[in-house]
């Protein structure tokens, strides 16, 4: 995640060589779709197929084995800063581990919190973390738009620290225990204890006053999300509404405030599809972590299936390789 993440929609077109789509055709059309100029300091993180078009037939999800003359792929490209990816890899390697893959944060979270029905109908996933708020829009079962907003929980903590004149560490604790994103939900007779800076004695403050500090920041964040959704052109296509996840999304009043701003259904999502320690991990803060596990499981199953196919007896492996080489080069 981070403000260095960029994304765009692209497409590629190739001729179907044997009038029937085979794996080589899919590789060629994906290569054609990713042939777009990107800055030298960026690298491609994901090539996410949205749909395929064979001749004039669109909306195809699985083109393998279909007949036609021309194959077109519409994809969503995600790029990231090469140095940022390298720093993550080095950090993990210094812990004595090896990096299998790198995945976009909101894409990982989507594996843990979104249902297939929501992706098909149209949904906007908003992962509100500490440093960034990550957005992913799905329609017709495919990812259509991704974006990053550099405002999230850390900015709320800083606002509390500045307004209440308390150290950042205590401000974060106050945010987690007592903060409310909608002032009308906090009663003025609820009193909280606020530590002061240095040796000064702690002060008392009403919870409603704290909510009046927090609400403007969440209002600003949700307005920026709405502006990004409108700019993308998908605001009217997310019939399933908004799905919030991430540690900073579970604040009391956040869902109610979001519904007032977006005027569409909003739900708070925790990880699904896992067993064991369910009470502990059913928390929006773990959505990305659980999503990474589910993504890794899916990739491992996909790799095992490919390995099984490769180990099946081949009547003429050398001739098949020769045919593939001839198709690519002639």
JSON list of C-alpha atoms in Angstrom, two decimals, residues 3-116:
[
{"chain": "A", "resi": 3, "resn": "UNK", "atom": "CA", "xyz": [0.66, 6.76, -2.33]},
{"chain": "A", "resi": 4, "resn": "UNK", "atom": "CA", "xyz": [3.18, 5.37, -4.85]},
{"chain": "A", "resi": 5, "resn": "UNK", "atom": "CA", "xyz": [0.58, 2.82, -6.08]},
{"chain": "A", "resi": 6, "resn": "UNK", "atom": "CA", "xyz": [-0.82, 3.68, -9.52]},
{"chain": "A", "resi": 7, "resn": "UNK", "atom": "CA", "xyz": [-3.40, 1.88, -11.62]},
{"chain": "A", "resi": 8, "resn": "UNK", "atom": "CA", "xyz": [-5.02, 2.05, -15.04]},
{"chain": "A", "resi": 9, "resn": "UNK", "atom": "CA", "xyz": [-7.25, 0.01, -17.32]},
{"chain": "A", "resi": 10, "resn": "UNK", "atom": "CA", "xyz": [-5.71, -1.33, -20.52]},
{"chain": "A", "resi": 11, "resn": "UNK", "atom": "CA", "xyz": [-6.49, -3.77, -23.30]},
{"chain": "A", "resi": 12, "resn": "UNK", "atom": "CA", "xyz": [-4.65, -5.89, -25.85]},
{"chain": "A", "resi": 13, "resn": "UNK", "atom": "CA", "xyz": [-5.64, -7.54, -29.13]},
{"chain": "A", "resi": 14, "resn": "UNK", "atom": "CA", "xyz": [-4.09, -10.54, -30.90]},
{"chain": "A", "resi": 15, "resn": "UNK", "atom": "CA", "xyz": [-5.05, -12.90, -33.70]},
{"chain": "A", "resi": 16, "resn": "UNK", "atom": "CA", "xyz": [-6.12, -16.40, -32.66]},
{"chain": "A", "resi": 17, "resn": "UNK", "atom": "CA", "xyz": [-3.62, -18.64, -34.44]},
{"chain": "A", "resi": 18, "resn": "UNK", "atom": "CA", "xyz": [-5.49, -21.95, -34.71]},
{"chain": "A", "resi": 19, "resn": "UNK", "atom": "CA", "xyz": [-8.98, -20.42, -34.63]},
{"chain": "A", "resi": 20, "resn": "UNK", "atom": "CA", "xyz": [-9.33, -21.85, -31.13]},
{"chain": "A", "resi": 21, "resn": "UNK", "atom": "CA", "xyz": [-8.05, -20.08, -28.01]},
{"chain": "A", "resi": 22, "resn": "UNK", "atom": "CA", "xyz": [-5.16, -21.91, -26.34]},
{"chain": "A", "resi": 23, "resn": "UNK", "atom": "CA", "xyz": [-2.85, -20.98, -23.42]},
{"chain": "A", "resi": 24, "resn": "UNK", "atom": "CA", "xyz": [-0.32, -19.43, -25.79]},
{"chain": "A", "resi": 25, "resn": "UNK", "atom": "CA", "xyz": [-2.99, -17.04, -27.12]},
{"chain": "A", "resi": 26, "resn": "UNK", "atom": "CA", "xyz": [-3.85, -15.99, -23.57]},
{"chain": "A", "resi": 27, "resn": "UNK", "atom": "CA", "xyz": [-0.20, -15.28, -22.79]},
{"chain": "A", "resi": 28, "resn": "UNK", "atom": "CA", "xyz": [0.17, -13.22, -25.96]},
{"chain": "A", "resi": 29, "resn": "UNK", "atom": "CA", "xyz": [-2.96, -11.13, -25.37]},
{"chain": "A", "resi": 30, "resn": "UNK", "atom": "CA", "xyz": [-2.00, -10.41, -21.73]},
{"chain": "A", "resi": 31, "resn": "UNK", "atom": "CA", "xyz": [1.48, -9.37, -22.91]},
{"chain": "A", "resi": 32, "resn": "UNK", "atom": "CA", "xyz": [-0.14, -7.05, -25.44]},
{"chain": "A", "resi": 33, "resn": "UNK", "atom": "CA", "xyz": [-2.41, -5.56, -22.76]},
{"chain": "A", "resi": 34, "resn": "UNK", "atom": "CA", "xyz": [0.49, -4.71, -20.45]},
{"chain": "A", "resi": 35, "resn": "UNK", "atom": "CA", "xyz": [2.51, -3.04, -23.22]},
{"chain": "A", "resi": 36, "resn": "UNK", "atom": "CA", "xyz": [1.91, 0.48, -21.87]},
{"chain": "A", "resi": 37, "resn": "UNK", "atom": "CA", "xyz": [4.53, 3.06, -20.90]},
{"chain": "A", "resi": 38, "resn": "UNK", "atom": "CA", "xyz": [5.25, 3.24, -17.17]},
{"chain": "A", "resi": 39, "resn": "UNK", "atom": "CA", "xyz": [7.84, 5.41, -15.36]},
{"chain": "A", "resi": 40, "resn": "UNK", "atom": "CA", "xyz": [11.32, 3.94, -14.96]},
{"chain": "A", "resi": 41, "resn": "UNK", "atom": "CA", "xyz": [11.00, 3.87, -11.15]},
{"chain": "A", "resi": 42, "resn": "UNK", "atom": "CA", "xyz": [7.72, 1.90, -11.28]},
{"chain": "A", "resi": 43, "resn": "UNK", "atom": "CA", "xyz": [7.14, -1.81, -11.86]},
{"chain": "A", "resi": 44, "resn": "UNK", "atom": "CA", "xyz": [4.03, -3.82, -12.70]},
{"chain": "A", "resi": 45, "resn": "UNK", "atom": "CA", "xyz": [2.54, -5.33, -9.54]},
{"chain": "A", "resi": 46, "resn": "UNK", "atom": "CA", "xyz": [-0.62, -6.95, -10.97]},
{"chain": "A", "resi": 47, "resn": "UNK", "atom": "CA", "xyz": [-2.21, -7.65, -14.33]},
{"chain": "A", "resi": 48, "resn": "UNK", "atom": "CA", "xyz": [-5.82, -8.40, -13.38]},
{"chain": "A", "resi": 49, "resn": "UNK", "atom": "CA", "xyz": [-8.02, -9.66, -16.25]},
{"chain": "A", "resi": 50, "resn": "UNK", "atom": "CA", "xyz": [-11.48, -8.08, -16.33]},
{"chain": "A", "resi": 51, "resn": "UNK", "atom": "CA", "xyz": [-12.98, -9.77, -19.37]},
{"chain": "A", "resi": 52, "resn": "UNK", "atom": "CA", "xyz": [-12.12, -11.19, -22.79]},
{"chain": "A", "resi": 53, "resn": "UNK", "atom": "CA", "xyz": [-13.67, -10.41, -26.17]},
{"chain": "A", "resi": 54, "resn": "UNK", "atom": "CA", "xyz": [-13.65, -12.92, -29.04]},
{"chain": "A", "resi": 55, "resn": "UNK", "atom": "CA", "xyz": [-14.54, -11.21, -32.31]},
{"chain": "A", "resi": 56, "resn": "UNK", "atom": "CA", "xyz": [-17.69, -9.26, -31.33]},
{"chain": "A", "resi": 57, "resn": "UNK", "atom": "CA", "xyz": [-18.66, -11.38, -28.31]},
{"chain": "A", "resi": 58, "resn": "UNK", "atom": "CA", "xyz": [-17.77, -9.62, -25.07]},
{"chain": "A", "resi": 59, "resn": "UNK", "atom": "CA", "xyz": [-18.15, -10.40, -21.38]},
{"chain": "A", "resi": 60, "resn": "UNK", "atom": "CA", "xyz": [-16.22, -13.69, -21.62]},
{"chain": "A", "resi": 61, "resn": "UNK", "atom": "CA", "xyz": [-14.53, -14.82, -18.38]},
{"chain": "A", "resi": 62, "resn": "UNK", "atom": "CA", "xyz": [-13.00, -18.13, -19.56]},
{"chain": "A", "resi": 63, "resn": "UNK", "atom": "CA", "xyz": [-12.04, -17.99, -23.28]},
{"chain": "A", "resi": 64, "resn": "UNK", "atom": "CA", "xyz": [-10.03, -21.23, -23.37]},
{"chain": "A", "resi": 65, "resn": "UNK", "atom": "CA", "xyz": [-11.22, -23.57, -26.15]},
{"chain": "A", "resi": 66, "resn": "UNK", "atom": "CA", "xyz": [-13.55, -21.01, -27.76]},
{"chain": "A", "resi": 67, "resn": "UNK", "atom": "CA", "xyz": [-13.35, -20.43, -31.50]},
{"chain": "A", "resi": 68, "resn": "UNK", "atom": "CA", "xyz": [-12.77, -17.12, -33.24]},
{"chain": "A", "resi": 69, "resn": "UNK", "atom": "CA", "xyz": [-10.38, -14.95, -35.22]},
{"chain": "A", "resi": 70, "resn": "UNK", "atom": "CA", "xyz": [-9.50, -12.11, -32.84]},
{"chain": "A", "resi": 71, "resn": "UNK", "atom": "CA", "xyz": [-8.95, -12.22, -29.08]},
{"chain": "A", "resi": 72, "resn": "UNK", "atom": "CA", "xyz": [-9.05, -9.09, -26.95]},
{"chain": "A", "resi": 73, "resn": "UNK", "atom": "CA", "xyz": [-8.28, -8.81, -23.23]},
{"chain": "A", "resi": 74, "resn": "UNK", "atom": "CA", "xyz": [-9.38, -5.99, -20.95]},
{"chain": "A", "resi": 75, "resn": "UNK", "atom": "CA", "xyz": [-7.18, -5.81, -17.85]},
{"chain": "A", "resi": 76, "resn": "UNK", "atom": "CA", "xyz": [-6.55, -3.67, -14.78]},
{"chain": "A", "resi": 77, "resn": "UNK", "atom": "CA", "xyz": [-2.86, -2.82, -14.38]},
{"chain": "A", "resi": 78, "resn": "UNK", "atom": "CA", "xyz": [-1.43, -1.95, -10.97]},
{"chain": "A", "resi": 79, "resn": "UNK", "atom": "CA", "xyz": [2.09, -0.54, -10.65]},
{"chain": "A", "resi": 80, "resn": "UNK", "atom": "CA", "xyz": [4.18, 0.30, -7.61]},
{"chain": "A", "resi": 81, "resn": "UNK", "atom": "CA", "xyz": [7.50, 1.95, -6.85]},
{"chain": "A", "resi": 82, "resn": "UNK", "atom": "CA", "xyz": [10.30, -0.55, -7.40]},
{"chain": "A", "resi": 83, "resn": "UNK", "atom": "CA", "xyz": [12.18, 0.66, -4.33]},
{"chain": "A", "resi": 84, "resn": "UNK", "atom": "CA", "xyz": [9.10, 0.32, -2.09]},
{"chain": "A", "resi": 85, "resn": "UNK", "atom": "CA", "xyz": [8.62, -3.30, -3.17]},
{"chain": "A", "resi": 86, "resn": "UNK", "atom": "CA", "xyz": [12.33, -3.99, -2.69]},
{"chain": "A", "resi": 87, "resn": "UNK", "atom": "CA", "xyz": [12.26, -2.54, 0.84]},
{"chain": "A", "resi": 88, "resn": "UNK", "atom": "CA", "xyz": [9.35, -4.82, 1.81]},
{"chain": "A", "resi": 89, "resn": "UNK", "atom": "CA", "xyz": [11.19, -7.86, 0.43]},
{"chain": "A", "resi": 90, "resn": "UNK", "atom": "CA", "xyz": [14.41, -6.99, 2.27]},
{"chain": "A", "resi": 91, "resn": "UNK", "atom": "CA", "xyz": [12.54, -6.42, 5.51]},
{"chain": "A", "resi": 92, "resn": "UNK", "atom": "CA", "xyz": [10.96, -9.89, 5.30]},
{"chain": "A", "resi": 93, "resn": "UNK", "atom": "CA", "xyz": [14.23, -11.52, 4.26]},
{"chain": "A", "resi": 94, "resn": "UNK", "atom": "CA", "xyz": [16.02, -10.04, 7.28]},
{"chain": "A", "resi": 95, "resn": "UNK", "atom": "CA", "xyz": [13.47, -11.87, 9.44]},
{"chain": "A", "resi": 96, "resn": "UNK", "atom": "CA", "xyz": [14.80, -15.14, 7.98]},
{"chain": "A", "resi": 97, "resn": "UNK", "atom": "CA", "xyz": [11.87, -15.62, 5.58]},
{"chain": "A", "resi": 98, "resn": "UNK", "atom": "CA", "xyz": [11.52, -15.67, 1.80]},
{"chain": "A", "resi": 99, "resn": "UNK", "atom": "CA", "xyz": [8.99, -13.58, -0.14]},
{"chain": "A", "resi": 100, "resn": "UNK", "atom": "CA", "xyz": [6.69, -15.69, -2.29]},
{"chain": "A", "resi": 101, "resn": "UNK", "atom": "CA", "xyz": [4.70, -12.81, -3.76]},
{"chain": "A", "resi": 102, "resn": "UNK", "atom": "CA", "xyz": [3.66, -9.19, -3.25]},
{"chain": "A", "resi": 103, "resn": "UNK", "atom": "CA", "xyz": [-0.01, -8.23, -3.45]},
{"chain": "A", "resi": 104, "resn": "UNK", "atom": "CA", "xyz": [-1.93, -4.95, -3.39]},
{"chain": "A", "resi": 105, "resn": "UNK", "atom": "CA", "xyz": [-3.39, -4.37, 0.08]},
{"chain": "A", "resi": 106, "resn": "UNK", "atom": "CA", "xyz": [-7.03, -3.81, -0.87]},
{"chain": "A", "resi": 107, "resn": "UNK", "atom": "CA", "xyz": [-6.91, -6.79, -3.24]},
{"chain": "A", "resi": 108, "resn": "UNK", "atom": "CA", "xyz": [-5.72, -8.98, -0.36]},
{"chain": "A", "resi": 109, "resn": "UNK", "atom": "CA", "xyz": [-8.49, -7.64, 1.88]},
{"chain": "A", "resi": 110, "resn": "UNK", "atom": "CA", "xyz": [-11.10, -8.37, -0.79]},
{"chain": "A", "resi": 111, "resn": "UNK", "atom": "CA", "xyz": [-10.32, -12.10, -0.56]},
{"chain": "A", "resi": 112, "resn": "UNK", "atom": "CA", "xyz": [-11.26, -12.03, 3.13]},
{"chain": "A", "resi": 113, "resn": "UNK", "atom": "CA", "xyz": [-14.32, -9.77, 3.26]},
{"chain": "A", "resi": 114, "resn": "UNK", "atom": "CA", "xyz": [-16.17, -9.64, -0.09]},
{"chain": "A", "resi": 115, "resn": "UNK", "atom": "CA", "xyz": [-18.68, -12.18, -1.37]},
{"chain": "A", "resi": 116, "resn": "UNK", "atom": "CA", "xyz": [-18.89, -13.24, -5.01]}
]
